[in-house]
Tab-separated table of C-alpha atoms in Angstrom:
chain	number	residue	atom	x	y	z
T	639	MET	CA	0.000	0.000	0.000
T	640	LYS	CA	2.893	2.330	0.680
T	641	ARG	CA	4.298	1.896	-2.820
T	642	SER	CA	1.010	2.675	-4.518
T	643	SER	CA	0.536	5.855	-2.429
T	644	GLU	CA	4.026	7.047	-3.342
T	645	SER	CA	3.518	6.351	-7.035
T	646	ASN	CA	0.243	8.328	-7.039
T	647	SER	CA	1.642	11.339	-5.155
T	648	THR	CA	2.922	13.130	-8.266
T	649	PRO	CA	-0.390	13.041	-10.223
T	650	ALA	CA	-2.212	14.154	-7.058
T	651	LYS	CA	0.084	17.162	-6.665
T	652	GLU	CA	-0.412	18.099	-10.313
T	653	GLN	CA	-4.186	17.944	-9.901
T	654	VAL	CA	-4.023	20.152	-6.783
T	655	GLY	CA	-1.961	22.709	-8.697
T	656	ARG	CA	-4.416	22.739	-11.584
T	657	ASP	CA	-7.345	23.230	-9.196
T	658	ARG	CA	-5.557	26.107	-7.448
T	659	ARG	CA	-4.837	27.867	-10.744
T	660	ALA	CA	-8.448	27.413	-11.855
T	661	ARG	CA	-9.800	28.932	-8.612
T	662	ARG	CA	-7.412	31.880	-8.899
T	663	GLN	CA	-8.401	32.523	-12.491
T	664	GLN	CA	-12.061	32.438	-11.496
T	665	GLU	CA	-11.411	34.898	-8.681
T	666	ILE	CA	-9.605	37.288	-11.049
T	667	GLN	CA	-12.551	37.176	-13.461
T	668	GLN	CA	-14.926	38.068	-10.621
T	669	ILE	CA	-12.713	41.020	-9.599
T	670	LEU	CA	-12.589	42.311	-13.176
T	671	ALA	CA	-16.376	42.083	-13.438
T	672	ILE	CA	-16.775	44.176	-10.257
T	673	LEU	CA	-14.244	46.776	-11.496
T	674	HIS	CA	-16.134	47.112	-14.774
T	675	LYS	CA	-19.326	47.754	-12.832
T	676	TRP	CA	-17.454	50.502	-10.951
T	677	GLY	CA	-16.444	52.062	-14.254
T	678	ILE	CA	-12.784	50.986	-13.983
T	679	HIS	CA	-11.689	49.977	-17.474
T	680	THR	CA	-7.982	50.955	-17.654
T	681	LEU	CA	-4.858	50.286	-15.617
T	682	GLY	CA	-4.518	54.010	-14.871
T	683	GLN	CA	-7.963	54.152	-13.333
T	684	PHE	CA	-7.305	51.004	-11.287
T	685	ALA	CA	-3.867	52.241	-10.081
T	686	ALA	CA	-5.427	55.526	-8.895
T	687	LEU	CA	-7.574	53.679	-6.335
T	688	ASP	CA	-6.540	53.447	-2.686
T	689	LYS	CA	-4.689	50.222	-1.931
T	690	GLU	CA	-6.271	49.660	1.484
T	691	GLN	CA	-9.778	50.304	0.179
T	692	VAL	CA	-9.207	47.856	-2.702
T	693	GLY	CA	-8.018	45.162	-0.275
T	694	ALA	CA	-10.938	45.749	2.103
T	695	ARG	CA	-13.550	45.459	-0.640
T	696	LEU	CA	-12.041	42.939	-3.100
T	697	GLY	CA	-9.600	40.843	-1.066
T	698	PRO	CA	-5.858	39.973	-1.202
T	699	GLU	CA	-5.912	38.934	-4.862
T	700	ALA	CA	-7.029	42.422	-5.836
T	701	VAL	CA	-4.165	43.872	-3.744
T	702	ARG	CA	-1.675	41.798	-5.745
T	703	MET	CA	-3.262	43.076	-8.957
T	704	TRP	CA	-3.028	46.679	-7.685
T	705	GLU	CA	0.682	46.218	-6.831
T	706	ARG	CA	1.424	44.887	-10.323
T	707	ALA	CA	-0.458	47.803	-11.864
T	708	ASN	CA	1.646	50.297	-9.820
T	709	GLY	CA	4.939	48.468	-10.426
T	710	GLN	CA	5.374	47.528	-6.749
T	711	SER	CA	5.444	43.718	-7.155
T	712	ASN	CA	8.651	41.758	-7.609
T	713	ARG	CA	8.730	38.446	-9.485
T	714	LEU	CA	11.825	36.300	-9.111
T	715	LEU	CA	13.376	35.178	-12.376
T	716	LYS	CA	14.199	31.513	-12.857
T	717	LEU	CA	17.569	30.859	-14.432
T	718	VAL	CA	17.148	28.399	-17.295
T	719	GLY	CA	20.296	27.473	-19.146
T	720	PRO	CA	20.175	26.717	-22.880
T	721	PRO	CA	20.528	23.057	-23.852
T	722	GLU	CA	24.131	21.994	-24.269
T	723	SER	CA	25.113	21.046	-27.817
T	724	PHE	CA	28.080	18.776	-28.422
T	725	GLN	CA	28.897	19.362	-32.053
T	726	GLU	CA	32.080	20.102	-33.984
T	727	SER	CA	32.334	21.050	-37.651
T	728	PHE	CA	35.000	22.141	-40.117
T	729	GLU	CA	35.052	23.388	-43.713
T	730	PHE	CA	38.112	22.459	-45.738
T	731	GLU	CA	39.871	25.177	-47.706
T	732	ASN	CA	40.471	22.753	-50.560
T	733	GLU	CA	38.380	19.798	-51.641
T	734	ILE	CA	39.691	16.469	-50.316
T	735	GLU	CA	39.479	13.106	-52.031
T	736	THR	CA	41.305	10.866	-49.537
T	737	ALA	CA	40.369	9.658	-46.066
T	738	GLU	CA	43.515	10.858	-44.222
T	739	PRO	CA	42.496	14.534	-43.770
T	740	LEU	CA	38.984	13.448	-42.857
T	741	LEU	CA	40.221	11.019	-40.189
T	742	PHE	CA	42.600	13.662	-38.826
T	743	MET	CA	39.733	16.109	-38.276
T	744	LEU	CA	37.494	13.430	-36.777
T	745	ARG	CA	40.218	12.567	-34.280
T	746	ARG	CA	40.413	16.202	-33.201
T	747	PHE	CA	36.620	16.386	-32.945
T	748	LEU	CA	36.530	13.349	-30.674
T	749	GLU	CA	39.229	14.743	-28.413
T	750	GLN	CA	37.359	18.029	-27.998
T	751	LEU	CA	33.992	16.353	-27.454
T	752	SER	CA	35.463	13.903	-24.955
T	753	LEU	CA	37.031	16.754	-22.992
T	754	ARG	CA	33.762	18.712	-22.866
T	755	LEU	CA	31.724	15.666	-21.848
T	756	SER	CA	34.161	14.618	-19.143
T	757	ALA	CA	34.115	18.129	-17.653
T	758	ILE	CA	30.418	17.793	-16.815
T	759	TYR	CA	30.517	14.057	-15.996
T	760	LEU	CA	28.695	12.835	-19.093
T	761	VAL	CA	29.449	10.217	-21.742
T	762	ALA	CA	28.523	9.812	-25.396
T	763	LYS	CA	25.781	7.354	-26.279
T	764	GLU	CA	25.487	8.154	-30.003
T	765	LEU	CA	27.558	9.803	-32.723
T	766	THR	CA	26.210	11.465	-35.866
T	767	LEU	CA	28.625	11.944	-38.766
T	768	ARG	CA	27.751	14.424	-41.508
T	769	ILE	CA	29.861	14.808	-44.649
T	770	THR	CA	29.177	17.546	-47.211
T	771	PHE	CA	30.290	17.028	-50.809
T	772	ALA	CA	31.215	19.506	-53.508
T	773	ASN	CA	27.830	19.086	-55.223
T	774	LYS	CA	26.083	20.307	-52.007
T	775	GLN	CA	24.804	16.833	-51.183
T	776	GLN	CA	25.226	15.569	-47.631
T	777	TYR	CA	25.912	12.126	-46.230
T	778	GLU	CA	24.730	11.321	-42.700
T	779	ARG	CA	25.394	8.244	-40.593
T	780	VAL	CA	24.336	7.577	-36.996
T	781	PHE	CA	26.590	5.337	-34.879
T	782	LYS	CA	24.979	3.599	-31.920
T	783	ILE	CA	27.630	3.177	-29.236
T	784	PRO	CA	27.280	-0.243	-27.566
T	785	GLN	CA	28.367	1.062	-24.181
T	786	SER	CA	28.333	4.804	-23.554
T	787	THR	CA	31.871	6.113	-23.202
T	788	THR	CA	34.238	9.030	-23.805
T	789	ASP	CA	37.202	6.864	-24.798
T	790	VAL	CA	38.638	8.591	-27.864
T	791	ASP	CA	40.401	5.484	-29.179
T	792	LEU	CA	37.254	3.362	-29.096
T	793	LEU	CA	35.115	6.021	-30.737
T	794	PHE	CA	37.717	6.769	-33.382
T	795	ARG	CA	38.092	3.085	-34.234
T	796	MET	CA	34.331	2.928	-34.816
T	797	LEU	CA	34.490	5.810	-37.301
T	798	HIS	CA	37.657	4.492	-38.929
T	799	THR	CA	36.097	1.058	-39.507
T	800	HIS	CA	33.146	2.631	-41.286
T	801	LEU	CA	35.241	4.955	-43.436
T	802	GLU	CA	37.558	2.163	-44.589
T	803	ASN	CA	34.952	1.024	-47.121
T	804	PHE	CA	33.344	4.438	-47.671
T	805	LYS	CA	33.325	5.666	-51.283
T	806	SER	CA	31.930	8.823	-52.858
T	807	GLU	CA	31.722	10.143	-56.396
T	808	HIS	CA	32.380	13.755	-55.353
T	809	PRO	CA	35.131	15.331	-53.220
T	810	ILE	CA	34.473	16.373	-49.621
T	811	VAL	CA	34.260	20.032	-48.616
T	812	ALA	CA	33.018	19.895	-44.992
T	813	VAL	CA	32.592	17.477	-42.103
T	814	ALA	CA	30.649	17.644	-38.820
T	815	LEU	CA	30.409	15.345	-35.835
T	816	GLU	CA	27.703	15.490	-33.159
T	817	ALA	CA	27.550	13.519	-29.905
T	818	GLN	CA	24.432	12.692	-27.923
T	819	ALA	CA	25.269	12.927	-24.212
T	820	THR	CA	23.938	10.841	-21.360
T	821	LYS	CA	24.855	9.967	-17.808
T	822	PRO	CA	27.339	7.139	-17.239
T	823	PRO	CA	25.501	3.801	-17.207
T	824	LYS	CA	24.975	2.028	-13.918
T	825	GLN	CA	23.738	-1.534	-13.994
T	826	GLN	CA	23.687	-4.250	-11.396
T	827	PHE	CA	23.581	-7.802	-12.677
T	828	GLY	CA	22.237	-10.851	-10.908
T	829	LEU	CA	24.263	-13.733	-9.580
T	830	PHE	CA	23.998	-15.789	-12.772
T	831	GLU	CA	23.810	-12.920	-15.284
T	832	MET	CA	26.776	-11.681	-17.252
T	833	THR	CA	27.440	-8.980	-19.790
T	834	LEU	CA	29.645	-8.782	-22.859
T	835	ARG	CA	33.315	-8.700	-22.007
T	836	ASN	CA	34.102	-6.178	-24.734
T	837	PRO	CA	30.991	-4.754	-26.451
T	838	HIS	CA	33.054	-2.317	-28.513
T	839	GLN	CA	35.061	-5.135	-30.068
T	840	LEU	CA	31.834	-6.935	-30.968
T	841	SER	CA	30.500	-3.721	-32.514
T	842	GLU	CA	33.635	-3.344	-34.613
T	843	THR	CA	33.405	-6.958	-35.760
T	844	LEU	CA	29.766	-6.497	-36.745
T	845	ALA	CA	30.658	-3.325	-38.661
T	846	ARG	CA	33.366	-5.162	-40.620
T	847	LEU	CA	31.024	-8.057	-41.408
T	848	THR	CA	28.319	-5.629	-42.542
T	849	ALA	CA	30.781	-3.886	-44.861
T	850	LEU	CA	31.842	-7.212	-46.382
T	851	LEU	CA	28.522	-9.072	-46.569
T	852	GLY	CA	25.858	-6.361	-46.572
T	853	THR	CA	23.263	-5.213	-44.058
T	854	ASP	CA	20.797	-7.985	-45.008
T	855	ARG	CA	23.218	-10.765	-44.040
T	856	VAL	CA	24.380	-9.624	-40.597
T	857	GLY	CA	22.128	-9.487	-37.559
T	858	THR	CA	19.757	-11.655	-35.574
T	859	PRO	CA	17.484	-14.138	-37.386
T	860	VAL	CA	13.821	-13.758	-36.474
T	861	LEU	CA	11.118	-16.198	-37.539
T	862	GLU	CA	8.398	-14.832	-39.791
T	863	GLU	CA	4.735	-15.172	-38.807
T	864	THR	CA	4.052	-17.978	-41.249
T	865	HIS	CA	3.945	-21.765	-41.342
T	866	ARG	CA	6.279	-21.877	-44.338
T	867	PRO	CA	9.343	-23.887	-43.267
T	868	ASP	CA	12.674	-22.147	-42.775
T	869	THR	CA	11.281	-18.648	-43.338
T	870	PHE	CA	12.986	-15.887	-41.387
T	871	ARG	CA	14.261	-12.331	-41.655
T	872	MET	CA	17.390	-10.599	-40.411
T	873	GLU	CA	17.097	-7.788	-37.873
T	874	PRO	CA	19.898	-5.520	-36.604
T	875	PHE	CA	21.756	-6.822	-33.592
T	876	SER	CA	20.252	-5.635	-30.292
T	877	TRP	CA	22.538	-4.781	-27.378
T	878	ASN	CA	19.796	-5.429	-24.828
T	879	ALA	CA	19.963	-8.922	-23.428
T	880	ALA	CA	16.811	-10.809	-24.276
T	881	GLU	CA	14.892	-12.482	-21.489
T	882	SER	CA	14.881	-16.237	-21.471
T	883	ALA	CA	11.724	-17.752	-22.908
T	884	VAL	CA	11.992	-20.735	-20.553
T	885	PRO	CA	10.823	-19.949	-17.001
T	886	SER	CA	12.955	-20.770	-14.044
T	887	GLY	CA	12.565	-24.263	-12.658
T	888	GLU	CA	12.318	-27.542	-14.495
T	889	LEU	CA	12.422	-27.555	-18.290
T	890	PRO	CA	9.289	-28.604	-20.173
T	891	ASP	CA	9.120	-32.221	-21.298
T	892	ALA	CA	8.990	-31.083	-24.916
T	893	LEU	CA	12.539	-29.762	-24.697
T	894	HIS	CA	13.771	-33.227	-23.717
T	895	THR	CA	11.889	-35.152	-26.408
T	896	THR	CA	12.132	-32.905	-29.472
T	897	THR	CA	14.399	-34.169	-32.261
T	898	ALA	CA	16.588	-31.571	-33.957
T	899	LEU	CA	16.578	-31.216	-37.729
T	900	ARG	CA	19.908	-30.245	-39.268
T	901	ARG	CA	18.781	-28.275	-42.304
T	902	PHE	CA	20.591	-27.913	-45.586
T	903	ARG	CA	20.639	-24.322	-46.823
T	904	PRO	CA	19.740	-24.257	-49.614
T	905	ALA	CA	17.811	-27.493	-49.850
T	906	THR	CA	19.598	-30.176	-51.891
T	907	PRO	CA	17.913	-31.497	-55.054
T	908	ALA	CA	17.025	-35.173	-54.685
T	909	PHE	CA	15.477	-38.032	-56.620
T	910	VAL	CA	13.038	-40.529	-55.122
T	911	PHE	CA	12.533	-43.712	-57.148
T	912	ILE	CA	9.283	-45.463	-56.342
T	913	SER	CA	8.855	-49.074	-57.395
T	914	GLU	CA	8.428	-52.056	-55.105
T	915	ASN	CA	10.763	-50.179	-52.720
T	916	TRP	CA	11.582	-46.507	-52.342
T	917	HIS	CA	15.123	-45.251	-53.053
T	918	LEU	CA	16.519	-41.821	-52.239
T	919	GLN	CA	19.423	-40.331	-54.181
T	920	SER	CA	21.083	-36.928	-53.672
T	921	GLU	CA	24.518	-35.345	-53.374
T	922	LYS	CA	24.344	-35.409	-49.572
T	923	ILE	CA	23.040	-38.916	-48.918
T	924	ARG	CA	21.525	-41.865	-50.699
T	925	GLY	CA	20.054	-45.263	-49.832
T	926	LYS	CA	17.044	-47.518	-49.684
T	927	VAL	CA	13.987	-46.276	-47.810
T	928	VAL	CA	12.911	-48.787	-45.140
T	929	ASP	CA	10.183	-46.663	-43.549
T	930	GLN	CA	8.361	-43.451	-44.328
T	931	ARG	CA	5.864	-41.097	-42.756
T	932	GLY	CA	3.766	-38.699	-44.786
T	933	PRO	CA	2.787	-36.917	-46.798
T	934	TYR	CA	2.303	-33.848	-44.568
T	935	LEU	CA	0.502	-31.331	-46.755
T	936	ILE	CA	1.121	-27.664	-45.989
T	937	SER	CA	0.430	-24.489	-47.959
T	938	GLY	CA	-0.030	-20.757	-47.534
T	939	ASN	CA	-0.442	-17.329	-49.147
T	940	TRP	CA	-3.044	-18.677	-51.548
T	941	TRP	CA	-4.493	-15.165	-51.911
T	942	ASP	CA	-1.548	-13.537	-53.756
T	943	GLN	CA	1.394	-14.298	-56.037
T	944	THR	CA	3.571	-15.601	-53.187
T	945	SER	CA	1.410	-18.707	-52.741
T	946	TRP	CA	3.224	-21.920	-51.918
T	947	ALA	CA	2.371	-25.568	-51.317
T	948	ARG	CA	4.441	-28.648	-50.543
T	949	ALA	CA	4.172	-32.230	-49.316
T	950	GLU	CA	6.746	-33.206	-46.694
T	951	TRP	CA	8.007	-36.728	-45.976
T	952	ASP	CA	10.105	-38.245	-43.194
T	953	LEU	CA	12.149	-41.123	-44.619
T	954	GLU	CA	14.281	-43.682	-42.764
T	955	LEU	CA	17.081	-45.175	-44.870
T	956	ASP	CA	18.700	-48.576	-44.552
T	957	SER	CA	21.679	-46.833	-42.919
T	958	SER	CA	19.429	-45.864	-39.947
T	959	VAL	CA	19.502	-42.211	-41.072
T	960	VAL	CA	16.208	-40.289	-40.889
T	961	VAL	CA	15.839	-37.430	-43.375
T	962	ARG	CA	13.236	-34.782	-44.136
T	963	CYS	CA	12.400	-34.139	-47.784
T	964	HIS	CA	9.552	-32.505	-49.621
T	965	GLN	CA	7.899	-32.778	-52.991
T	966	GLY	CA	7.348	-29.480	-54.744
T	967	ASP	CA	5.766	-28.629	-58.064
T	968	SER	CA	8.321	-30.385	-60.239
T	969	GLN	CA	10.989	-32.118	-58.138
T	970	TRP	CA	12.029	-33.487	-54.768
T	971	GLU	CA	14.361	-31.644	-52.410
T	972	LEU	CA	16.233	-32.847	-49.318
T	973	ASP	CA	15.594	-30.459	-46.397
T	974	GLY	CA	17.875	-31.974	-43.774
T	975	ILE	CA	18.852	-34.858	-41.496
T	976	TYR	CA	17.448	-35.570	-38.050
T	977	ASP	CA	20.051	-35.731	-35.285
């Protein structure tokens, strides 16, 4: 009960403040209506009235209004500082076509930004790189820092890794670097929880793999919402540790009895000869079929051009190997081997 009362204290205070302002505004409207009935329509006429008589007839709120009209009220000013901006920029005297001058300026930017952030006990959580070309076009890239820091070497290595494979058709005339500041992270892990030993090294490795393979081939595979086998998409790597889908305690019985399927990607073309006995032949494995289960008919997306349909079979060969294969529109394909 104590926690719920504390959590509701802030909305209650806000409601009290709104009610107080509404009552004051209503009182001011009543005072103005009375003054208009008295024939007081200007500030000069109101300021000429006697202060004590105004307070006796209209109350303390009217006295405060009279003091403001005569310039006798003092209102304390609240000092509000402008938002701090951590940005460095530079325009080159001559157009540059190599990465060395660009990296030199970025190193200086990082040193200055790190010094300013450290002076007010903040760290950088995100970097935004902007490059302006001679044709007035601008390139912008946002770098998510795995673990907020002001380490110049780590931040510079992140930029350097990206610019190693950066190419442009036009020379560079200006560069800018902006840092998003935040407080140093504080996190307490449980007894059996652990974090990455070096998140910056993992980030650099992912950046190199992305440059070599492309953004659609590096990340975390996520299953699509479909029954089509082996259908997934790649999402960017998330630095937040995902919660375990298995609750604490004993594991479900299904996890102990499920057989794993070692898939072939892509599926291997196969031939199934059906006579008195079945025979399977493919580049991966071949043999006589001693037992089979199926067909398991599945299909989907019948409403558009991405429709699909297949008949899956589980085949046991004479070598005691159990395989999964399917029969498509024109041929058989070997999906994988059961462990």
